[in-house]
Coordinates of C-alpha atoms and ligand atoms in Angstrom, one line a residue:
Chain R
M1 CA 69.7 145.7 79.8
T2 CA 69.0 143.9 83.0
A3 CA 67.2 140.6 83.0
K4 CA 64.4 142.3 84.8
I5 CA 63.8 144.8 82.1
V6 CA 63.9 142.1 79.4
D7 CA 61.4 140.2 81.4
R8 CA 59.0 143.2 81.7
V9 CA 59.3 144.0 78.0
M10 CA 58.6 140.4 76.9
T11 CA 55.7 140.2 79.2
A12 CA 54.2 143.3 77.7
V13 CA 54.8 142.0 74.2
F14 CA 53.0 138.8 75.0
Y15 CA 50.1 140.7 76.6
L16 CA 49.9 142.8 73.4
I17 CA 49.8 139.7 71.2
A18 CA 47.0 138.2 73.4
A19 CA 45.1 141.4 73.3
L20 CA 45.5 141.6 69.5
L21 CA 44.0 138.1 69.2
V22 CA 41.1 139.0 71.3
V23 CA 40.4 142.2 69.5
L24 CA 40.6 140.4 66.2
L25 CA 38.2 137.7 67.2
V26 CA 35.7 140.2 68.8
G27 CA 36.0 142.5 65.8
L28 CA 35.4 139.7 63.3
L29 CA 32.5 138.2 65.2
G30 CA 31.0 141.6 65.9
Y31 CA 31.2 142.6 62.3
I32 CA 29.6 139.4 61.0
L33 CA 26.9 139.3 63.7
A34 CA 26.1 143.0 63.5
R35 CA 25.5 142.7 59.7
G36 CA 23.8 139.4 59.9
L37 CA 21.7 139.3 63.0
P38 CA 19.1 142.0 61.8
K39 CA 18.4 139.7 58.8
L40 CA 17.6 136.7 60.9
S41 CA 13.9 135.7 61.2
W42 CA 11.9 132.5 61.2
T43 CA 11.0 133.2 57.6
F44 CA 14.6 133.6 56.6
L45 CA 15.6 130.4 58.3
T46 CA 12.8 128.3 56.7
S47 CA 11.9 129.7 53.3
P48 CA 13.5 128.6 50.0
P49 CA 16.0 130.8 48.1
Q50 CA 15.0 132.9 45.1
S51 CA 17.0 132.9 41.9
L52 CA 16.3 136.4 40.7
S53 CA 14.1 138.4 43.1
A54 CA 14.7 139.6 46.6
G55 CA 13.5 137.8 49.7
S56 CA 15.6 134.6 49.6
G57 CA 15.6 132.3 52.6
I58 CA 18.1 129.6 53.6
G59 CA 15.7 126.9 54.6
P60 CA 16.9 124.1 52.3
Q61 CA 20.5 125.0 52.8
L62 CA 20.2 124.9 56.5
F63 CA 18.5 121.6 56.3
N64 CA 21.2 120.3 53.9
S65 CA 23.9 121.4 56.2
I66 CA 22.5 119.6 59.1
Y67 CA 21.6 116.4 57.2
M68 CA 25.0 116.4 55.5
L69 CA 26.6 116.8 58.9
F70 CA 24.6 113.8 60.2
L71 CA 25.7 111.7 57.2
T72 CA 29.4 112.8 57.6
M73 CA 29.4 111.9 61.3
L74 CA 27.8 108.6 60.6
F75 CA 30.9 107.6 58.6
T76 CA 33.6 109.6 60.4
V77 CA 32.9 108.7 64.0
P78 CA 32.9 104.9 63.7
I79 CA 35.8 104.8 61.3
G80 CA 37.8 107.4 63.2
V81 CA 37.3 105.7 66.5
G82 CA 38.1 102.4 65.0
G83 CA 41.4 103.9 63.6
G84 CA 42.1 105.4 67.0
I85 CA 41.6 102.1 68.7
Y86 CA 43.8 100.4 66.2
L87 CA 46.6 102.9 66.6
A88 CA 46.4 103.1 70.3
E89 CA 45.9 99.5 71.2
Y90 CA 46.9 97.2 68.4
A91 CA 49.5 98.9 66.1
R92 CA 53.0 97.5 66.7
P93 CA 55.8 99.9 65.9
G94 CA 57.0 99.1 62.4
R95 CA 56.7 99.8 58.7
L96 CA 53.0 99.4 58.6
T97 CA 52.2 101.7 61.5
D98 CA 54.6 104.3 60.1
T99 CA 52.9 104.2 56.7
I100 CA 49.5 104.6 58.3
R101 CA 50.6 107.5 60.4
A102 CA 52.2 109.1 57.4
A103 CA 49.0 108.6 55.4
I104 CA 47.0 110.3 58.1
E105 CA 49.4 113.1 58.3
V106 CA 49.3 113.7 54.5
L107 CA 45.5 113.4 54.5
S108 CA 45.2 116.0 57.2
S109 CA 47.4 118.5 55.4
L110 CA 45.5 118.3 52.1
P111 CA 43.8 121.5 51.2
S112 CA 40.1 121.0 51.2
I113 CA 39.8 122.1 47.6
V114 CA 42.0 119.1 46.6
V115 CA 39.8 116.8 48.6
G116 CA 36.9 118.3 46.7
L117 CA 38.5 117.6 43.4
F118 CA 39.3 114.1 44.4
G119 CA 35.6 113.7 45.4
L120 CA 34.5 115.0 42.0
I121 CA 36.5 112.3 40.3
V122 CA 35.5 109.5 42.5
F123 CA 32.1 110.2 44.1
V124 CA 30.7 112.2 41.2
Y125 CA 32.1 110.8 38.0
Y126 CA 33.5 107.3 38.8
T127 CA 30.4 106.2 40.8
G128 CA 28.1 107.9 38.3
W129 CA 26.1 109.4 41.2
G130 CA 26.5 113.0 40.0
Y131 CA 26.4 115.7 42.7
T132 CA 25.0 114.1 45.9
L133 CA 24.8 114.7 49.6
M134 CA 26.4 111.3 49.9
G135 CA 29.4 112.3 47.8
G136 CA 29.7 115.5 49.9
A137 CA 29.5 113.5 53.1
L138 CA 32.2 111.1 51.9
A139 CA 34.5 114.0 50.9
L140 CA 34.0 115.6 54.3
M141 CA 34.8 112.2 55.9
L142 CA 38.1 112.1 54.1
F143 CA 38.8 115.6 55.2
N144 CA 37.9 115.0 58.8
L145 CA 39.0 111.5 59.4
P146 CA 42.6 112.4 60.4
L147 CA 41.3 114.8 63.2
M148 CA 38.9 112.1 64.4
V149 CA 41.5 109.4 64.4
R150 CA 44.0 111.6 66.2
T151 CA 41.7 112.8 68.9
S152 CA 40.4 109.3 69.5
E153 CA 43.9 107.9 69.7
E154 CA 44.9 110.5 72.1
A155 CA 41.8 110.0 74.3
I156 CA 42.4 106.2 74.3
R157 CA 46.1 106.5 75.1
A158 CA 45.2 108.9 78.0
V159 CA 43.3 106.1 79.8
P160 CA 45.6 104.9 82.6
H161 CA 47.4 101.7 81.9
E162 CA 46.4 100.5 85.4
Q163 CA 42.8 100.4 84.3
R164 CA 43.5 98.0 81.5
E165 CA 45.6 95.8 83.8
A166 CA 42.8 95.8 86.3
S167 CA 40.4 94.5 83.8
L168 CA 42.7 92.0 82.1
A169 CA 43.7 90.6 85.5
L170 CA 40.0 89.8 86.1
G171 CA 40.1 87.4 83.2
V172 CA 38.5 89.9 80.8
S173 CA 39.5 89.6 77.2
R174 CA 41.5 92.3 75.4
W175 CA 38.5 93.4 73.3
R176 CA 36.0 93.5 76.2
T177 CA 38.5 95.5 78.1
I178 CA 38.6 98.0 75.3
T179 CA 34.8 98.2 75.0
D180 CA 34.0 98.1 78.7
V181 CA 36.8 100.0 80.3
V182 CA 38.9 101.9 77.8
L183 CA 36.2 103.4 75.6
P184 CA 34.0 104.7 78.4
S185 CA 37.0 106.4 80.0
A186 CA 38.0 107.8 76.7
L187 CA 34.5 109.0 75.8
P188 CA 34.9 112.6 76.9
G189 CA 37.9 113.0 74.6
I190 CA 36.2 111.2 71.8
V191 CA 33.0 113.3 72.1
T192 CA 35.0 116.5 72.2
G193 CA 36.9 115.4 69.1
A194 CA 33.6 114.5 67.3
I195 CA 32.1 117.9 68.1
L196 CA 35.1 119.8 66.9
T197 CA 35.1 117.7 63.7
A198 CA 31.4 118.5 63.3
G199 CA 32.1 122.2 63.6
R200 CA 34.7 122.0 60.9
A201 CA 32.4 119.9 58.7
F202 CA 29.6 122.4 59.2
G203 CA 31.6 125.3 58.0
E204 CA 33.4 123.6 55.1
A205 CA 32.6 124.8 51.5
A206 CA 35.5 124.0 49.2
A207 CA 35.3 120.3 49.5
L208 CA 31.5 120.4 48.8
I209 CA 31.3 122.6 45.8
F210 CA 32.4 119.8 43.5
T211 CA 30.8 116.9 45.3
A212 CA 27.4 117.9 46.8
G213 CA 26.8 120.6 44.2
M214 CA 25.6 124.2 44.3
S215 CA 21.9 123.6 43.9
T216 CA 19.0 121.9 45.7
P217 CA 16.1 120.3 44.0
R218 CA 12.6 121.5 44.9
L219 CA 12.1 119.6 48.2
D220 CA 8.9 118.3 49.5
F221 CA 9.3 118.3 53.2
H222 CA 6.3 116.0 53.7
D223 CA 8.0 113.3 51.7
W224 CA 10.0 111.3 54.1
N225 CA 10.9 108.4 51.8
P226 CA 14.7 108.5 51.4
L227 CA 14.4 107.0 47.9
S228 CA 12.1 109.6 46.5
P229 CA 14.0 112.2 44.4
T230 CA 12.1 115.2 46.0
S231 CA 12.5 113.9 49.5
P232 CA 14.8 116.0 51.7
F233 CA 16.1 112.7 53.2
N234 CA 17.3 111.3 49.9
P235 CA 21.1 111.1 50.3
F236 CA 21.6 110.8 46.5
R237 CA 20.3 114.2 45.6
P238 CA 22.4 117.3 45.1
G239 CA 22.4 119.4 48.3
E240 CA 23.9 122.8 48.6
T241 CA 25.0 123.6 52.2
L242 CA 24.9 126.9 54.0
A243 CA 28.7 127.5 53.5
V244 CA 28.5 126.8 49.8
N245 CA 25.4 129.0 49.5
I246 CA 27.3 131.9 51.0
W247 CA 30.1 131.4 48.5
K248 CA 27.6 131.1 45.6
V249 CA 25.5 134.1 46.5
N250 CA 28.5 136.3 46.8
S251 CA 30.3 135.1 43.7
E252 CA 27.5 134.6 41.2
G253 CA 24.3 135.6 42.9
L254 CA 21.8 137.5 40.7
I255 CA 19.4 138.4 43.5
P256 CA 19.3 142.1 44.4
D257 CA 19.6 141.4 48.1
A258 CA 22.7 139.2 47.8
K259 CA 24.7 141.1 50.4
E260 CA 22.0 140.8 53.1
V261 CA 21.3 137.2 52.4
S262 CA 24.9 136.2 52.6
A263 CA 25.3 138.3 55.8
G264 CA 22.4 136.5 57.4
A265 CA 23.7 133.1 56.3
S266 CA 27.1 134.0 57.6
A267 CA 25.7 134.9 61.0
V268 CA 23.9 131.6 61.2
L269 CA 27.0 129.7 60.2
V270 CA 29.2 131.5 62.7
I271 CA 26.6 131.0 65.5
A272 CA 26.4 127.3 64.7
V273 CA 30.1 126.8 64.7
L274 CA 30.4 128.7 67.9
L275 CA 27.7 126.6 69.5
F276 CA 29.6 123.4 68.4
N277 CA 32.7 124.7 70.2
L278 CA 30.9 125.8 73.3
M279 CA 29.2 122.4 73.4
A280 CA 32.5 120.6 73.1
R281 CA 33.9 122.6 76.0
F282 CA 30.8 122.2 78.1
L283 CA 30.6 118.4 77.6
A284 CA 34.3 117.9 78.2
R285 CA 33.8 119.7 81.6
V286 CA 30.7 117.7 82.5
F287 CA 32.4 114.4 81.6
Y288 CA 35.6 115.4 83.5
R289 CA 33.6 116.1 86.6
R290 CA 31.7 112.9 86.2
M291 CA 34.9 110.9 85.9
T292 CA 36.8 112.4 88.7
A293 CA 34.3 113.8 91.3
A294 CA 33.6 112.1 94.5
K295 CA 29.9 112.4 94.1
L296 CA 27.9 111.4 91.0
Chain W
M1 CA 51.2 78.9 111.7
T2 CA 50.0 76.7 108.9
T3 CA 53.2 75.5 107.5
E4 CA 52.6 71.7 107.7
T5 CA 54.5 70.2 104.8
K6 CA 51.5 68.0 104.1
A7 CA 49.6 71.0 102.6
K8 CA 48.8 70.7 99.0
T9 CA 50.8 72.6 96.4
V10 CA 48.7 74.8 94.2
L11 CA 51.3 76.5 92.1
S12 CA 54.5 74.9 91.1
V13 CA 57.2 76.9 89.3
R14 CA 59.9 75.1 87.5
G15 CA 63.0 76.6 85.9
L16 CA 61.4 79.9 85.1
N17 CA 63.5 82.4 83.1
L18 CA 62.2 85.7 81.9
Y19 CA 63.8 88.2 79.5
Y20 CA 62.8 91.8 78.8
G21 CA 64.2 92.1 75.3
R22 CA 67.8 91.0 75.8
A23 CA 68.0 91.7 79.5
Q24 CA 67.3 88.7 81.7
A25 CA 65.2 89.6 84.7
L26 CA 64.5 86.1 86.2
F27 CA 67.0 83.3 86.4
D28 CA 65.9 79.7 86.7
I29 CA 63.4 80.1 89.4
S30 CA 61.8 77.0 91.0
L31 CA 59.3 77.3 93.8
D32 CA 56.2 75.7 95.2
V33 CA 53.2 77.6 96.6
R34 CA 51.1 75.8 99.2
E35 CA 47.4 75.9 99.2
R36 CA 45.7 78.4 101.6
S37 CA 48.9 79.9 102.8
V38 CA 50.5 83.3 102.5
L39 CA 53.8 83.5 100.7
A40 CA 55.7 86.7 101.0
L41 CA 58.2 87.8 98.3
I42 CA 60.9 90.0 99.6
G43 CA 64.1 91.5 98.2
P44 CA 65.6 94.9 97.2
S45 CA 63.9 97.0 94.6
G46 CA 64.6 95.7 91.1
S47 CA 65.3 92.2 92.2
G48 CA 62.4 90.8 90.1
K49 CA 59.6 90.3 92.7
S50 CA 57.0 92.0 90.6
T51 CA 58.2 90.3 87.4
F52 CA 58.0 87.0 89.1
L53 CA 54.5 87.7 90.6
R54 CA 53.2 88.8 87.2
S55 CA 54.4 85.7 85.6
L56 CA 52.2 83.6 87.8
N57 CA 49.0 84.8 86.0
R58 CA 50.6 85.7 82.7
M59 CA 50.3 89.4 83.1
N60 CA 53.8 89.8 81.6
D61 CA 52.2 88.7 78.3
L62 CA 51.1 92.3 78.0
V63 CA 54.6 93.7 78.1
K64 CA 56.3 94.1 74.7
D65 CA 59.3 91.9 73.9
V66 CA 59.0 89.6 76.9
R67 CA 60.2 86.1 76.5
I68 CA 59.6 83.4 79.1
T69 CA 61.0 79.8 79.4
G70 CA 60.2 77.3 82.0
E71 CA 56.9 76.1 83.5
V72 CA 54.3 77.2 85.9
F73 CA 52.0 74.4 86.9
W74 CA 48.6 75.2 88.2
R75 CA 46.1 72.3 88.8
G76 CA 48.6 70.1 87.1
K77 CA 48.7 72.1 83.9
N78 CA 51.4 74.4 82.7
I79 CA 49.8 77.8 82.2
Y80 CA 52.4 78.6 79.6
A81 CA 51.5 75.6 77.4
P82 CA 49.9 76.4 74.1
G83 CA 46.1 76.4 74.1
V84 CA 45.7 77.4 77.7
D85 CA 42.6 79.4 78.5
L86 CA 44.0 82.8 79.6
V87 CA 40.6 84.0 80.8
E88 CA 40.4 81.0 83.2
V89 CA 43.9 81.5 84.4
R90 CA 43.5 85.2 85.2
K91 CA 40.0 84.6 86.7
K92 CA 41.3 82.0 89.1
I93 CA 44.6 83.7 89.8
G94 CA 43.6 87.2 90.6
M95 CA 45.9 90.2 91.1
V96 CA 46.0 93.3 93.3
F97 CA 48.3 96.1 92.2
Q98 CA 50.5 98.5 94.0
R99 CA 48.4 101.5 93.4
P100 CA 44.6 101.1 93.9
N101 CA 43.1 101.1 90.5
P102 CA 39.3 101.2 90.7
F103 CA 37.4 101.9 87.5
P104 CA 35.8 105.3 87.3
L105 CA 32.4 103.7 88.0
S106 CA 30.2 103.3 91.1
I107 CA 31.3 101.0 93.9
Y108 CA 28.7 98.5 92.9
D109 CA 29.7 98.5 89.2
N110 CA 33.3 98.0 90.1
I111 CA 32.5 94.8 91.9
A112 CA 29.9 93.6 89.4
Y113 CA 32.2 94.3 86.4
G114 CA 34.0 90.9 86.4
P115 CA 30.9 88.8 87.1
R116 CA 28.9 90.7 84.5
I117 CA 31.5 90.1 81.8
H118 CA 31.7 86.5 82.8
G119 CA 28.0 86.2 82.0
I120 CA 26.0 86.9 85.2
R121 CA 23.1 89.1 84.3
D122 CA 20.6 88.4 87.1
R123 CA 20.2 91.4 89.3
R124 CA 19.7 89.5 92.4
R125 CA 22.7 87.3 91.9
L126 CA 24.8 90.3 91.3
D127 CA 23.5 92.0 94.4
E128 CA 24.5 88.9 96.4
I129 CA 28.0 88.8 94.8
V130 CA 28.6 92.4 95.5
E131 CA 27.6 92.1 99.1
R132 CA 29.5 88.9 99.7
S133 CA 32.7 90.3 98.1
L134 CA 32.5 93.6 100.0
R135 CA 32.0 91.7 103.2
A136 CA 34.9 89.4 102.5
A137 CA 37.0 92.5 101.9
A138 CA 35.9 94.1 105.1
L139 CA 34.4 97.1 103.3
W140 CA 30.7 96.4 103.4
D141 CA 29.8 98.3 106.5
E142 CA 31.6 101.4 105.3
V143 CA 30.0 101.5 101.8
K144 CA 26.7 99.7 102.0
D145 CA 24.8 103.1 102.0
R146 CA 26.6 104.5 99.0
L147 CA 27.0 101.5 96.7
H148 CA 26.0 103.7 93.7
E149 CA 28.4 106.5 94.3
S150 CA 31.7 106.7 92.5
A151 CA 34.4 104.5 93.7
L152 CA 36.9 107.3 93.2
G153 CA 35.4 109.1 96.2
L154 CA 36.8 106.4 98.5
S155 CA 40.0 106.8 100.4
G156 CA 43.1 105.1 99.2
G157 CA 42.8 102.3 101.8
Q158 CA 39.1 101.8 101.0
Q159 CA 39.9 101.8 97.3
Q160 CA 42.5 99.0 97.8
R161 CA 40.0 96.9 99.7
L162 CA 37.5 97.6 96.9
V163 CA 40.0 96.3 94.4
I164 CA 40.4 93.2 96.6
A165 CA 36.6 92.8 96.7
R166 CA 36.6 93.1 92.9
V167 CA 39.1 90.3 92.6
L168 CA 37.2 88.1 95.0
A169 CA 34.0 88.7 93.0
V170 CA 35.2 86.5 90.2
E171 CA 36.0 83.7 92.7
P172 CA 39.7 83.2 92.4
E173 CA 41.7 80.4 94.1
I174 CA 44.9 82.4 94.3
V175 CA 45.3 86.1 94.9
L176 CA 48.5 87.8 93.9
M177 CA 49.3 91.1 95.6
D178 CA 52.1 93.5 94.5
E179 CA 53.0 95.7 97.4
P180 CA 49.3 96.4 98.1
T181 CA 50.0 98.7 101.1
S182 CA 52.9 100.7 99.9
A183 CA 50.7 103.6 98.9
L184 CA 48.7 103.5 102.1
D185 CA 48.9 105.1 105.5
P186 CA 49.6 102.9 108.6
I187 CA 46.0 102.5 109.6
S188 CA 44.8 101.4 106.2
T189 CA 47.9 99.1 106.0
A190 CA 46.8 97.5 109.3
R191 CA 43.3 97.0 107.9
I192 CA 44.7 95.3 104.8
E193 CA 46.9 93.1 106.8
A194 CA 44.0 92.0 109.0
L195 CA 42.1 91.3 105.9
I196 CA 44.8 89.2 104.5
D197 CA 44.8 87.2 107.7
E198 CA 41.1 86.5 107.2
L199 CA 41.5 85.6 103.6
R200 CA 44.2 83.0 104.2
S201 CA 41.7 80.4 105.3
R202 CA 40.0 80.4 101.9
Y203 CA 42.6 81.6 99.4
T204 CA 46.2 81.2 98.6
I205 CA 48.0 84.5 98.7
V206 CA 51.3 85.5 97.2
I207 CA 52.3 89.0 98.3
V208 CA 55.2 91.1 97.3
T209 CA 56.4 93.4 100.1
H210 CA 59.4 95.6 100.6
N211 CA 58.6 95.8 104.3
M212 CA 60.2 92.9 106.2
Q213 CA 58.1 93.5 109.3
Q214 CA 55.1 93.1 107.2
A215 CA 56.4 89.9 105.7
A216 CA 57.1 88.6 109.2
R217 CA 53.6 89.6 110.5
I218 CA 51.5 88.1 107.8
S219 CA 53.2 85.3 105.9
D220 CA 53.6 81.6 106.5
E221 CA 56.5 81.4 104.1
T222 CA 58.9 83.9 102.7
A223 CA 61.0 83.8 99.5
F224 CA 64.0 86.1 99.2
F225 CA 64.9 87.5 95.7
L226 CA 68.1 89.1 94.7
N227 CA 69.1 90.2 91.2
G228 CA 66.5 88.1 89.5
R229 CA 67.4 84.9 91.5
L230 CA 65.5 83.1 94.2
I231 CA 68.1 83.0 97.0
E232 CA 66.2 81.4 99.8
H233 CA 62.7 80.1 100.4
A234 CA 61.6 78.9 103.8
A235 CA 59.0 79.1 106.6
T236 CA 58.9 82.8 107.6
A237 CA 60.1 82.4 111.1
E238 CA 62.9 80.2 110.0
L239 CA 64.0 82.5 107.2
F240 CA 64.1 85.5 109.5
Q241 CA 65.7 83.8 112.5
R242 CA 68.0 81.3 110.9
P243 CA 68.7 82.4 107.3
K244 CA 70.8 79.8 105.5
R245 CA 72.3 82.1 103.0
K246 CA 74.7 84.9 103.6
E247 CA 72.8 87.2 101.2
T248 CA 69.6 86.6 103.0
E249 CA 71.2 87.4 106.3
D250 CA 72.7 90.6 104.9
Y251 CA 69.4 91.7 103.6
I252 CA 67.3 91.1 106.7
T253 CA 69.8 92.6 109.0
G254 CA 69.7 95.7 106.8
R255 CA 73.2 95.5 105.4
F256 CA 72.0 96.4 101.9
G257 CA 68.8 97.0 99.9
Ligands
ADP301 N1 58.4 96.4 81.5 C1 59.7 96.2 81.7 N2 60.6 96.3 80.6 C2 61.9 96.2 80.8 N3 62.5 95.9 82.0 C3 61.7 95.8 83.1 C4 60.3 95.9 83.0 N4 59.8 95.7 84.2 C5 60.8 95.5 85.0 N5 62.0 95.5 84.3 C6 63.3 95.3 84.9 O1 63.3 94.0 85.5 C7 64.0 94.0 86.7 C8 63.1 93.5 87.8 O2 62.1 94.5 88.0 P1 60.9 94.2 89.0 O3 60.3 92.9 88.8 O4 59.9 95.4 88.9 O5 61.6 94.3 90.4 P2 60.9 94.5 91.9 O6 59.5 94.3 91.8 O7 61.6 93.5 92.7 O8 61.3 95.9 92.3 C9 64.5 95.4 86.9 O9 65.8 95.5 86.5 C10 63.6 96.2 86.0 O10 64.3 97.3 85.5
MG302 MG1 57.9 95.8 92.2

């Protein structure tokens, strides 16, 4: 066989693989959306679930997902960016840094169900909180921290060394150089990382089943006091998210329209995660243009 | 020519040795820099010019595994003595790098960056500083109508003058320049050289250049480096016309480097 033929054949093989991937993705999305979209309505998105009869909505679950996401990001972003700053700017090569990197590596490869079980032991039993949104958010933080640390570190490292030197040579301290020069330049990467993390957190179920629970108390959406047990904003109440709800309805749901409800919820979940990804790409592009273009 | 020997010394280097890990890059350098003069550092690539320049405002502190012995006196104090205020040293001894390195900010914010961090908040004072610095760097007329556009939209030569303006904005006494024109075209280079000529009346300038014509054109004194050693330091005209050392002569007549 001549090199030319090998080249042709391999090119065809790679095209085939690429086409297969696209077909898979389109098929999967098409299936989920085709089944779920007809179910979507304002009532479905806002009304509470039923335990036995048809006509369930996903209102509280949708709210829980968004609120949990907010809590998760509240912990993940500052700690993750802090870790990224440490690893990129301060960590000296050595035993300590190696250990930290190994820990992050291990943490990122833990199956989410294991993180969930760990959360059950620590955030549910040890703290005595029971199933809470807070416990779920902390479990998700553990699960997402490695990604956040890694993307922040990469974004910070990508800031040209010349920019740091320029700032330091003006008599600006190391820390102010980081906050005023390095972080703004690294922001696009950090934001992209944060949004990807958010997408992951939004779709996660296994880590939450044992930490945030599979139920939601009757919520009074007029009660905004975060300490009140029926307030939706109370972080120390159980809170089943959309992804957990899909799992539950499918595995042990008693409602007659379980199939439709879970199809509708899946569509919402998929659309949300897609939006997160599109938003990440879009923002990255905007930032990129802002940082490089001649005109603001 | 302003090479009267009466001129005050602003920087005085004594017995400076510098090591990158185990490799010694500077060997026992002693040299005085006169106030309001231009000192050119010449020598083949790898001879330690940048390393020496960066040790004058402690920029080498940022490099891992650097060890320095010897002294650099500035205003009578050794800048390597314990307890020295690095912020003050680097503010007063500014630095311009080989490649223009503006921040990805507006022209205005680039200049205002240093003064802001050093505590100036008043908008009118910042406006004044920005204008004064840009004028001093001979850039004002070209950018005064687009101060709030990104500095990255400027040409390389304009960016380098912007960087010089940014240094001047924090009111240094000494400006260190490491081959500031090596990335620029001849016209931009001529502009920077003219600028240096204007700045010499108010600032002390130490400039690394690989271009001997440039050294001859702009400097009052020249120091020749070779293999990490200071071979010869004299008034520029003298060093180029009557070099005392064989190595200097070989270098300026182009026999190596
Ligand atoms: N950061 C560094 N780490 C290790 N060695 C370095 C570093 N910077 C420069 N050197 C070495 O020090 C010597 C002098 O380099 P440099 O000061 O850059 O020379 P010049 O500016 O005259 O070209 C060279 O041998 C170079 O390889
Ligand atoms: Mg150099």
